[in-house]
Short mmCIF file of C-alpha atoms in Angstrom, two decimals:
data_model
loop_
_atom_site.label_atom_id
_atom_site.label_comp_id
_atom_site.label_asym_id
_atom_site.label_seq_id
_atom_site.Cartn_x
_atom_site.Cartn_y
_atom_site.Cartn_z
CA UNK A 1 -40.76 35.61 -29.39
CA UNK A 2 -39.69 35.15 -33.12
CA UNK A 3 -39.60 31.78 -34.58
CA UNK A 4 -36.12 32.39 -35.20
CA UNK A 5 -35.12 32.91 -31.35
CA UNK A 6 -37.34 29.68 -30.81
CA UNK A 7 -35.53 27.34 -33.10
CA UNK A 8 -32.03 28.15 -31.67
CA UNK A 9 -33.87 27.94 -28.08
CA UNK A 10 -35.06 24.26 -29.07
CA UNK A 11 -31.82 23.47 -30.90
CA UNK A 12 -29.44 24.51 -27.72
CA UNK A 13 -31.55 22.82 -25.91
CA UNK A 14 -31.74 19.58 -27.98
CA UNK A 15 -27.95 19.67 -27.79
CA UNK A 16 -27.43 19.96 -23.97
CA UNK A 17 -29.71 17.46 -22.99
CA UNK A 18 -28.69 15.09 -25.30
CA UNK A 19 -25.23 15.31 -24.50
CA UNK A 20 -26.65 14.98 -21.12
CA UNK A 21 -28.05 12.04 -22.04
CA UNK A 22 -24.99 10.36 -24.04
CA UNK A 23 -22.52 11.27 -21.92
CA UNK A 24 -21.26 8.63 -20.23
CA UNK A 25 -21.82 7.93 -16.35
CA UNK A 26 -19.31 5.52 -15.28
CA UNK A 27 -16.21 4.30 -16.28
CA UNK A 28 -16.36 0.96 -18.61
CA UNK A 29 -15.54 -1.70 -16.95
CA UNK A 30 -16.10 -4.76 -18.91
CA UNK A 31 -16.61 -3.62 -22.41
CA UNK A 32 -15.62 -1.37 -25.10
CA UNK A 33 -17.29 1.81 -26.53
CA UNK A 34 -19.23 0.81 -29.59
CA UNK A 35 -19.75 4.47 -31.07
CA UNK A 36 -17.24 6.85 -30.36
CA UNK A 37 -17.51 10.20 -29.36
CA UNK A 38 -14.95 12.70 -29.42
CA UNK A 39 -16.69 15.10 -27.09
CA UNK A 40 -17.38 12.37 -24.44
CA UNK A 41 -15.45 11.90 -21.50
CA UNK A 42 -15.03 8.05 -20.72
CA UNK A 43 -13.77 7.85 -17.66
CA UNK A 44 -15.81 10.21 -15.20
CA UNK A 45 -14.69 8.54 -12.05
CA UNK A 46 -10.82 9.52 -11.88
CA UNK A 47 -8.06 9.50 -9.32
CA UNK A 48 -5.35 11.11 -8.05
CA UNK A 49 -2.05 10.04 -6.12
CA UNK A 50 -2.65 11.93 -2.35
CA UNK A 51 0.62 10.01 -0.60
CA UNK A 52 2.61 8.13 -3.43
CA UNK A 53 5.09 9.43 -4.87
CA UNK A 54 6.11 7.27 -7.36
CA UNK A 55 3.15 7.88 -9.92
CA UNK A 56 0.69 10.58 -11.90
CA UNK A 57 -2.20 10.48 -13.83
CA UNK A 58 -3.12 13.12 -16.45
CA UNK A 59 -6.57 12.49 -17.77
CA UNK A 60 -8.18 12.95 -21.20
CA UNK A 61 -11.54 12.14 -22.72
CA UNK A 62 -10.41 9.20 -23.70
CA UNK A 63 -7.04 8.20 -22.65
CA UNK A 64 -5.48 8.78 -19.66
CA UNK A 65 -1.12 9.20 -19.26
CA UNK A 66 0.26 7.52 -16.36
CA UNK A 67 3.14 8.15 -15.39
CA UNK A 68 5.85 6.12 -13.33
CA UNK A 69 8.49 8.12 -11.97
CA UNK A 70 10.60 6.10 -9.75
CA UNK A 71 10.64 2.74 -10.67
CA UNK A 72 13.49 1.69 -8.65
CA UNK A 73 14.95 2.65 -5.70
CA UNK A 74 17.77 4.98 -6.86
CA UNK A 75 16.14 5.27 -10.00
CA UNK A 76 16.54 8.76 -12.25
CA UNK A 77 14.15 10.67 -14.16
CA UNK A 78 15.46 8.85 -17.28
CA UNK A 79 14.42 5.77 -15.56
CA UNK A 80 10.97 7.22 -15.35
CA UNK A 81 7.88 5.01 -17.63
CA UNK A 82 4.74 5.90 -19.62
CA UNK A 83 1.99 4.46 -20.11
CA UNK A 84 -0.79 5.49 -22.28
CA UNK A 85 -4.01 3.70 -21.61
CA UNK A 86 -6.91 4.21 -24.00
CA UNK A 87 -10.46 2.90 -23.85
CA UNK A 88 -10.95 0.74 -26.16
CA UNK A 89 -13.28 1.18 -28.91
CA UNK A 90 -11.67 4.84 -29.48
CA UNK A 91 -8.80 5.97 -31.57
CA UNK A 92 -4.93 6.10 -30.12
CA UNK A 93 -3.73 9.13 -29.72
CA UNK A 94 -0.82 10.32 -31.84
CA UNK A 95 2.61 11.56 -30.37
CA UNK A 96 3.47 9.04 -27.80
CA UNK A 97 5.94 6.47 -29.76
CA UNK A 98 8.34 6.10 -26.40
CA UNK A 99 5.40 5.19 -23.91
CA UNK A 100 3.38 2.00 -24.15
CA UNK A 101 -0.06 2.15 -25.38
CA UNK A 102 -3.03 -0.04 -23.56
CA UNK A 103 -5.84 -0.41 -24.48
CA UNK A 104 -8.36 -0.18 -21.02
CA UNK A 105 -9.99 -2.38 -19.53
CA UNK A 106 -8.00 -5.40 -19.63
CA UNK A 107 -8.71 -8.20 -18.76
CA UNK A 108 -5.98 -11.19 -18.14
CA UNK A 109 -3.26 -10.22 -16.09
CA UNK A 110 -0.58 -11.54 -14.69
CA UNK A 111 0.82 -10.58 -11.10
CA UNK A 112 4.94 -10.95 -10.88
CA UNK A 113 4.74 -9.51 -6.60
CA UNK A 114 2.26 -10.69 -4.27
CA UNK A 115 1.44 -6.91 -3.34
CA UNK A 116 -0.86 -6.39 -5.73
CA UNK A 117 -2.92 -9.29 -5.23
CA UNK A 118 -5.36 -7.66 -2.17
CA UNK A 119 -5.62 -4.62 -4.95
CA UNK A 120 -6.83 -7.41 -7.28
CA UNK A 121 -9.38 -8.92 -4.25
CA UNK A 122 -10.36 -5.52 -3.04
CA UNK A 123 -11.51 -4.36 -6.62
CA UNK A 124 -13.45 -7.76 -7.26
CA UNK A 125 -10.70 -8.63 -10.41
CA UNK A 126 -9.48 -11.39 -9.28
CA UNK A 127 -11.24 -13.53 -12.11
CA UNK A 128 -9.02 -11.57 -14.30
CA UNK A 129 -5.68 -12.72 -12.74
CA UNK A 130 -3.97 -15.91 -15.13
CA UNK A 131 -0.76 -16.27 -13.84
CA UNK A 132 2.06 -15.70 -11.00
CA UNK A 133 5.34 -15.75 -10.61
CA UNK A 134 5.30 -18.04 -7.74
CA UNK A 135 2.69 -19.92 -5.99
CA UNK A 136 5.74 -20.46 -2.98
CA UNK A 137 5.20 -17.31 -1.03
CA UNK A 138 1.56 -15.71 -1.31
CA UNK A 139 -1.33 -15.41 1.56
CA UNK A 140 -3.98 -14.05 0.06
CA UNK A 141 -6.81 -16.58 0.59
CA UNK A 142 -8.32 -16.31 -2.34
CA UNK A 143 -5.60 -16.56 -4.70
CA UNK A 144 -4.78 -19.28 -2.80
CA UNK A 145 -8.50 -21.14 -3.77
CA UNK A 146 -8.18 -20.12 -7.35
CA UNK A 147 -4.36 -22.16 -6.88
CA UNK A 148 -5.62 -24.86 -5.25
CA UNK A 149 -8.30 -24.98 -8.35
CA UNK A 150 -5.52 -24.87 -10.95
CA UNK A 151 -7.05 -22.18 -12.13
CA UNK A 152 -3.30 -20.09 -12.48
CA UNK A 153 -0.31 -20.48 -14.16
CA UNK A 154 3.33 -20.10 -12.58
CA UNK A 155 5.79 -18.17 -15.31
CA UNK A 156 8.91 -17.40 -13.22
CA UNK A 157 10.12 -13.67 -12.52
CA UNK A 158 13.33 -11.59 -13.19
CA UNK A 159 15.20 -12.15 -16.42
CA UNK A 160 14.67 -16.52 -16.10
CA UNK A 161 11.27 -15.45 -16.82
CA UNK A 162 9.68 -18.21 -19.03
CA UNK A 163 8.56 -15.80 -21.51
CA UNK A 164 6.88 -19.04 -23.74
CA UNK A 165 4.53 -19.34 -21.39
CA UNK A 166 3.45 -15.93 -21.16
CA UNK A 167 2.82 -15.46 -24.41
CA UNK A 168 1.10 -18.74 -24.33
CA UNK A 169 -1.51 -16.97 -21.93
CA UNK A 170 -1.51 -13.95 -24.18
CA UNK A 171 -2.29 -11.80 -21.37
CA UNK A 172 -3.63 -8.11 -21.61
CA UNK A 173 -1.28 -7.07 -19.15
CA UNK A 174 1.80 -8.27 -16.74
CA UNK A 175 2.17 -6.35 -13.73
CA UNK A 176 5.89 -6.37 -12.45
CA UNK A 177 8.33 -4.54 -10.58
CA UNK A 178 12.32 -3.89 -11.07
CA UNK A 179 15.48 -3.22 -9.25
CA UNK A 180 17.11 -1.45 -12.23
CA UNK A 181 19.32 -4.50 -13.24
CA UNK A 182 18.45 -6.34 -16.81
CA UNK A 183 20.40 -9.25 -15.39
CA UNK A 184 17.40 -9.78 -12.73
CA UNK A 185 14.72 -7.68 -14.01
CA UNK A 186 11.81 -9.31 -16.38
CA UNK A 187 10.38 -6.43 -17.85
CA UNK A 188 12.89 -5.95 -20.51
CA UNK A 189 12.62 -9.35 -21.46
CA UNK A 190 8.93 -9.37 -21.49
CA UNK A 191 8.72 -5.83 -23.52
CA UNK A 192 11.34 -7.48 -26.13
CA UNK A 193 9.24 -9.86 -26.63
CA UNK A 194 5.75 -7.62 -27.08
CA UNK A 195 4.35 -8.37 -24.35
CA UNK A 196 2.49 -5.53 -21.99
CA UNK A 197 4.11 -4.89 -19.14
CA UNK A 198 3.94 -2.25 -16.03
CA UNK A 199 6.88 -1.95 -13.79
CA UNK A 200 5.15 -1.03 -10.91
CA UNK A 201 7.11 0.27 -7.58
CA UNK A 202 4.51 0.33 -4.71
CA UNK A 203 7.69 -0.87 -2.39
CA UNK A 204 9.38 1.99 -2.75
CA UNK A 205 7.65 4.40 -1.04
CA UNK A 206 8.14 5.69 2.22
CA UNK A 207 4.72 6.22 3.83
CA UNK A 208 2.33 3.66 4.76
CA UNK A 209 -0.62 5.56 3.10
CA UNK A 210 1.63 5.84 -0.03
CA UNK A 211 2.38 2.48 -0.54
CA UNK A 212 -1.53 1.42 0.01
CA UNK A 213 -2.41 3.90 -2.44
CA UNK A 214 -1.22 2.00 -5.56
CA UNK A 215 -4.53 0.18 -4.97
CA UNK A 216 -5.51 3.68 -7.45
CA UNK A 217 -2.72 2.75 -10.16
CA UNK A 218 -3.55 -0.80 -10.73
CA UNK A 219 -7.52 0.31 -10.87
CA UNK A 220 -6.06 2.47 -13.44
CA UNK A 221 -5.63 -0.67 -16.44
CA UNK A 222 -9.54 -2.02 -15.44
CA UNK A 223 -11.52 1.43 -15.77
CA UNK A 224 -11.98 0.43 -11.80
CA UNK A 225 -11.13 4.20 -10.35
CA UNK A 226 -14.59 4.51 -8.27
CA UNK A 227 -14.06 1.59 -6.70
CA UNK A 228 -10.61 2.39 -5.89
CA UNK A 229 -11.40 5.62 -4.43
CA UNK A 230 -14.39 4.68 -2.26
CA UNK A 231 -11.89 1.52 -0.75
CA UNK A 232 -8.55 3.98 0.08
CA UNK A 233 -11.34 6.76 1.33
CA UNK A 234 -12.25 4.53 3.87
CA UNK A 235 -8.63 3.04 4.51
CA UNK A 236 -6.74 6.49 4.69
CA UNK A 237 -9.89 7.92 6.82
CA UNK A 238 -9.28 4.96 9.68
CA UNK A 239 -5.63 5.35 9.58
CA UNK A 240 -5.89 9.36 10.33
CA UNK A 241 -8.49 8.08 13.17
CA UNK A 242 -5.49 6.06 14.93
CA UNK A 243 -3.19 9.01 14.32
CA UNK A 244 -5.36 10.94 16.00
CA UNK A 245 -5.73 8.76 18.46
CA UNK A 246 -2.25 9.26 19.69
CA UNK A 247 -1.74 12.96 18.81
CA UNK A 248 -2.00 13.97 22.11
CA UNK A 249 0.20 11.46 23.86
CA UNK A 250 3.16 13.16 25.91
CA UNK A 251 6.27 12.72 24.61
CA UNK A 252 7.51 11.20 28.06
CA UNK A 253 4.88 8.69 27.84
CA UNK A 254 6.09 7.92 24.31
CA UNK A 255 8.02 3.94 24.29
CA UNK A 256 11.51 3.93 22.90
CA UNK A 257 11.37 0.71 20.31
CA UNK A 258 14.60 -1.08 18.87
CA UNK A 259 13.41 -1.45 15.02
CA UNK A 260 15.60 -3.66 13.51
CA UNK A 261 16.33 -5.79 10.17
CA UNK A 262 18.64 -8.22 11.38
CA UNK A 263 21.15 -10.25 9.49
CA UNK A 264 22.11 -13.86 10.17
CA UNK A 265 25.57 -13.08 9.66
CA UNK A 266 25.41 -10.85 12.48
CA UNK A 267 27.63 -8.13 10.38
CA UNK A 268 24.92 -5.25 10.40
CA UNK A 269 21.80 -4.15 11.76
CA UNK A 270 19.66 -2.28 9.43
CA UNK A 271 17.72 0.75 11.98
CA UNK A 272 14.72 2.06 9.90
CA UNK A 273 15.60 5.74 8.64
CA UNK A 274 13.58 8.28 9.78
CA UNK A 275 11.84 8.99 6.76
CA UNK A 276 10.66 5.65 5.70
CA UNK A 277 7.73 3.83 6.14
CA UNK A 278 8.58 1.94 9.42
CA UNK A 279 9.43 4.94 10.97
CA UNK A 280 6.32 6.84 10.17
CA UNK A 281 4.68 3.69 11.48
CA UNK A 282 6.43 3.94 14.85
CA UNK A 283 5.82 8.03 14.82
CA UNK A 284 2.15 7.83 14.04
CA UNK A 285 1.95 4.63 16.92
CA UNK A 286 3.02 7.26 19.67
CA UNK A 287 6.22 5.65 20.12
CA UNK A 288 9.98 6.71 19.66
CA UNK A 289 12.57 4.48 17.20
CA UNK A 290 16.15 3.54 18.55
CA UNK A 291 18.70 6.15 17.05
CA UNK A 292 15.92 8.04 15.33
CA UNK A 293 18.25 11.18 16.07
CA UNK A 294 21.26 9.87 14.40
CA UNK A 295 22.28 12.08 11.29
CA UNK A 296 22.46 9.61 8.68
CA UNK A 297 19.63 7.86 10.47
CA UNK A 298 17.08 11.02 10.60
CA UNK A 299 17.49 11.72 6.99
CA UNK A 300 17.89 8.37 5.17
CA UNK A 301 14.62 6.81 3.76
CA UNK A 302 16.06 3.14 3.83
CA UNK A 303 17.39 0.73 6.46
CA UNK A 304 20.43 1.81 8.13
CA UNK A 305 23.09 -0.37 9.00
CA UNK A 306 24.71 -0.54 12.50
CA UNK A 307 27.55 -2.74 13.50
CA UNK A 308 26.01 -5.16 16.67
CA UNK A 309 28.10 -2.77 18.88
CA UNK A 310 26.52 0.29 17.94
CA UNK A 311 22.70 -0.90 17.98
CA UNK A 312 23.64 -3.06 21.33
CA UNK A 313 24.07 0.31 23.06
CA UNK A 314 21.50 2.23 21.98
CA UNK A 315 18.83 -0.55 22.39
CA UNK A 316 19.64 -2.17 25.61
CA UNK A 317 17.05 -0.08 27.64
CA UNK A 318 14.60 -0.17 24.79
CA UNK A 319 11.00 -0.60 25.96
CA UNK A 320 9.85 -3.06 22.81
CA UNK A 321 11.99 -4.97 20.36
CA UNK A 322 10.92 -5.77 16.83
CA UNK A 323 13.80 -7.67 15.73
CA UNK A 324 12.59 -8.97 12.64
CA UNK A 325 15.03 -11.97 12.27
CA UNK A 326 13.78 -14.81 9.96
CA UNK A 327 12.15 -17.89 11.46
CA UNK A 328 12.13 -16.54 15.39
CA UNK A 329 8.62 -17.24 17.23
CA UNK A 330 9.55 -17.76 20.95
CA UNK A 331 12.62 -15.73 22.88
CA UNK A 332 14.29 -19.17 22.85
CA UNK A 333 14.68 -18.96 19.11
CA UNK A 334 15.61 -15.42 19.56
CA UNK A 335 18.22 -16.12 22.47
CA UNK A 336 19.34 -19.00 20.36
CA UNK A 337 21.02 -16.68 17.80
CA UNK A 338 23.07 -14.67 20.43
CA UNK A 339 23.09 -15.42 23.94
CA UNK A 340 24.01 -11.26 24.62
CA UNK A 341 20.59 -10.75 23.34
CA UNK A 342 19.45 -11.81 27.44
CA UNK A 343 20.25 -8.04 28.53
CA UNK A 344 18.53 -6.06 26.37
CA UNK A 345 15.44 -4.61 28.54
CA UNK A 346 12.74 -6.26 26.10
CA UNK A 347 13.94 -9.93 26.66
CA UNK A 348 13.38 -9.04 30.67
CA UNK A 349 10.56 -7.41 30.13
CA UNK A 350 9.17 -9.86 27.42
CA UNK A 351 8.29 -6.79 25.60
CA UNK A 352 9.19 -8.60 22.33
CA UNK A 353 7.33 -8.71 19.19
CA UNK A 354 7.27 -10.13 15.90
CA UNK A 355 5.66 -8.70 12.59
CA UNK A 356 5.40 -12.74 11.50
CA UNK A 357 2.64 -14.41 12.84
CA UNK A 358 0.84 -14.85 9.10
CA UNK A 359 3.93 -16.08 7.87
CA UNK A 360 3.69 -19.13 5.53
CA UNK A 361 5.65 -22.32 5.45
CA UNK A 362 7.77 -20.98 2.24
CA UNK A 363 8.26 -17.70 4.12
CA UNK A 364 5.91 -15.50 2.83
CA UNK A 365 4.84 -13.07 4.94
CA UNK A 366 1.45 -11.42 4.96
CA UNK A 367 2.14 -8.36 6.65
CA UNK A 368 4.24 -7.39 3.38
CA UNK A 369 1.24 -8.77 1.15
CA UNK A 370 -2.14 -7.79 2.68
CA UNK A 371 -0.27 -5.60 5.45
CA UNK A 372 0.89 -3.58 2.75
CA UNK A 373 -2.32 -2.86 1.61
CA UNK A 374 -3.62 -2.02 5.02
CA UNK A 375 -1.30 -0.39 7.18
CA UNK A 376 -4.85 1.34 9.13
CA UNK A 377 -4.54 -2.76 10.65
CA UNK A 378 -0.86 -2.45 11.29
CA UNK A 379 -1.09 0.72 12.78
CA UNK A 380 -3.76 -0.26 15.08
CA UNK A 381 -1.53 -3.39 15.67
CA UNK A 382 1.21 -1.01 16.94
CA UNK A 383 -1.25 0.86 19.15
CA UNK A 384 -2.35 -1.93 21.17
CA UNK A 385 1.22 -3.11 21.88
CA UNK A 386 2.63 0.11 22.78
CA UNK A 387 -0.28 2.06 23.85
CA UNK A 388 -3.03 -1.04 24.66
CA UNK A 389 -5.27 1.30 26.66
CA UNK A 390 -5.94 3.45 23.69
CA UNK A 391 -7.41 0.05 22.04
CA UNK A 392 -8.15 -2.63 24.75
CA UNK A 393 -10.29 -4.74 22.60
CA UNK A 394 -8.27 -4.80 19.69
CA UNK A 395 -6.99 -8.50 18.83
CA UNK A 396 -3.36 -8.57 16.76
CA UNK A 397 -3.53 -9.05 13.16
CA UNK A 398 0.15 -9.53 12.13
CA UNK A 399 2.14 -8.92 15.05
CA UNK A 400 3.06 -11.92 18.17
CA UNK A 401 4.15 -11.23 21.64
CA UNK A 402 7.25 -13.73 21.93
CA UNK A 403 7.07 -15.72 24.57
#
């Protein structure tokens, strides 16, 4: 062999194992890239959206695009926002003057919705969080210590936001959500004022898997993707266990349930449309929703509404009843609002339950904050109560039996 041939030998080789050796193994997490590297890829542990809808990620060596295409309910694709987080340390790219630029990972955030404070927990960032909203309506224990520490600050939400105080905290990022009004929405405030802000939109999807996976797309602004990933694995794998688990039931054997958002006015009924995430709760429990068949119920992803006459008939003979009305705990509170609610088959049965039980003395309500995040425990929730011999030993996380 030449000692041409063996130079270029030892030179290729010199260059693949050293860029073996410098390129980088996991995402940063806590600090910023010192020398950079246009060749490098910083962020080798990546996700993907499997059940949202309402978000992408495009990745590049050192920036990654996310984008957030349905803010709102109702929302069109000129609605939709960008957000272009880089790792800091490394150059911006050019070419992206309508989309926000981060630089990632940040560090103080503040949380406007208590649904992304388990993501927070889950990912171990919860030293990161500075601020709230509100401290009226949360369960998350340990936001609730770092509270009770006055460790967090309370800024307000929608357009009353106190904006002073935010950028008093200077925070890396504000995590929101919006409704598509400016007269009740904060991010425009907050982006008129330069601060960073993500409208997030976790509540708008319409699986439970979907709306747990936005534990990916806040690990997104803290490098934290491997962490995210390994978490929802394991979440998503125990749900498709319980789905499983029913698969096979017979549809005769399948409980007809009476779904309901009630009002206190009495004026409507809102019946869960077939293609939202209640529904493909009460689907993937082995059980059947109350007017599931109806036209504008089968293909409407939202709450229907039902005059009292219309959801008194179809839910009389109803095997369970989750009536969802605010501040009920015992059938007496419950018979208390409408003495005609006596002949539905659920009072007589006391097959009633309530979704309430880690409700707090404001009126937050866990199963919308930490349920949210894990519907694998509300699923297996809804398995015990209509199926209990497919889980016997499971003990009800945020459901009660009324008695």
């Amino acid at each position: 062999m030449n000692k041409r041939l063996i130079s270029l030998l030892l030179l290729a080789s010199t260059l693949l194992f050293g860029g073996l050796v410098t390129a980088q193994e996991a995402n940063l997490t806590a600090e910023c890239v010192d020398t950079y590297d246009a060749e490098v890829d910083y962020f080798p542990d990546k996700v993907e959206a499997d059940y949202a809808q309402g978000w992408t990620v495009e990745y590049h060596n050192n920036y990654k695009i996310i984008s957030a295409l349905t803010p709102w309910p109702g929302s069109t694709p000129e609605d939709a926002f960008q957000y272009v987080l880089v790792q800091c340390g490394t150059p911006a790219p050019e070419g992206f003057d309508s989309a926000q630029i981060i630089e990632v990972p940040v560090s103080d955030t503040i949380a406007l919705s208590t649904t992304y404070l388990p993501h927070l927990v889950s990912l171990g960032l919860i030293d990161h969080l500075v601020g709230l909203d509100s401290f009226l309506y949360l369960s998350t224990p340990e936001i609730l210590e770092k509270i009770a520490a006055g460790e967090l600050i309370e800024v307000g939400n929608g357009a009353s936001i106190n904006v002073e105080m935010v950028l008093d905290a200077d925070p890396d990022l504000v995590i929101s959500y919006g409704n598509g009004n400016p007269d009740f929405d904060a991010h425009p405030v907050l982006l008129d004022a330069g601060v960073p802000v993500v409208v997030a939109s976790d509540y708008v999807e319409t699986s439970p898997l979907g709306t747990a996976e936005w534990l990916k797309f806040v690990s997104l602004f803290y490098n934290a993707e491997g962490s995210a990933n390994e978490i929802f694995d394991a979440r998503a794998a125990e749900y498709q266990s319980l789905v499983d688990l029913t698969a096979e039931i017979d549809p005769a054997d399948k409980p007809l349930v009476l779904w309901n958002s009630y009002t206190s006015y009495g004026e409507a009924w809102f019946i869960p449309g077939g293609e939202s995430y209640t529904a493909q709760l009460v689907r993937d429990a082995g059980a059947v929703g109350v007017l599931e068949d109806d036209p504008q119920v089968a293909e409407s992803n939202a709450g229907v509404p039902f005059d009292f006459e219309a959801a008194y008939e179809a839910g009389l003979d109803a095997d369970y009843w989750v009536p969802q009305a605010f501040g009920v705990v015992t059938l007496g509170d419950l018979l208390a609002l409408d003495e005609r609610y006596a002949d539905f088959a659920a009072i007589q049965n006391s097959t009633v339950f309530e979704n309430n039980v880690r409700m707090n003395v404001n009126g937050g309500n866990d199963y919308y904050e930490n349920g949210a995040a894990n519907p694998q425990i509300i699923l297996a929730d809804l398995i015990h109560i209509f199926h209990p011999d497919l889980l016997p030993d499971h003990e009800l996380v945020f459901f009660q039996h009324l008695n």
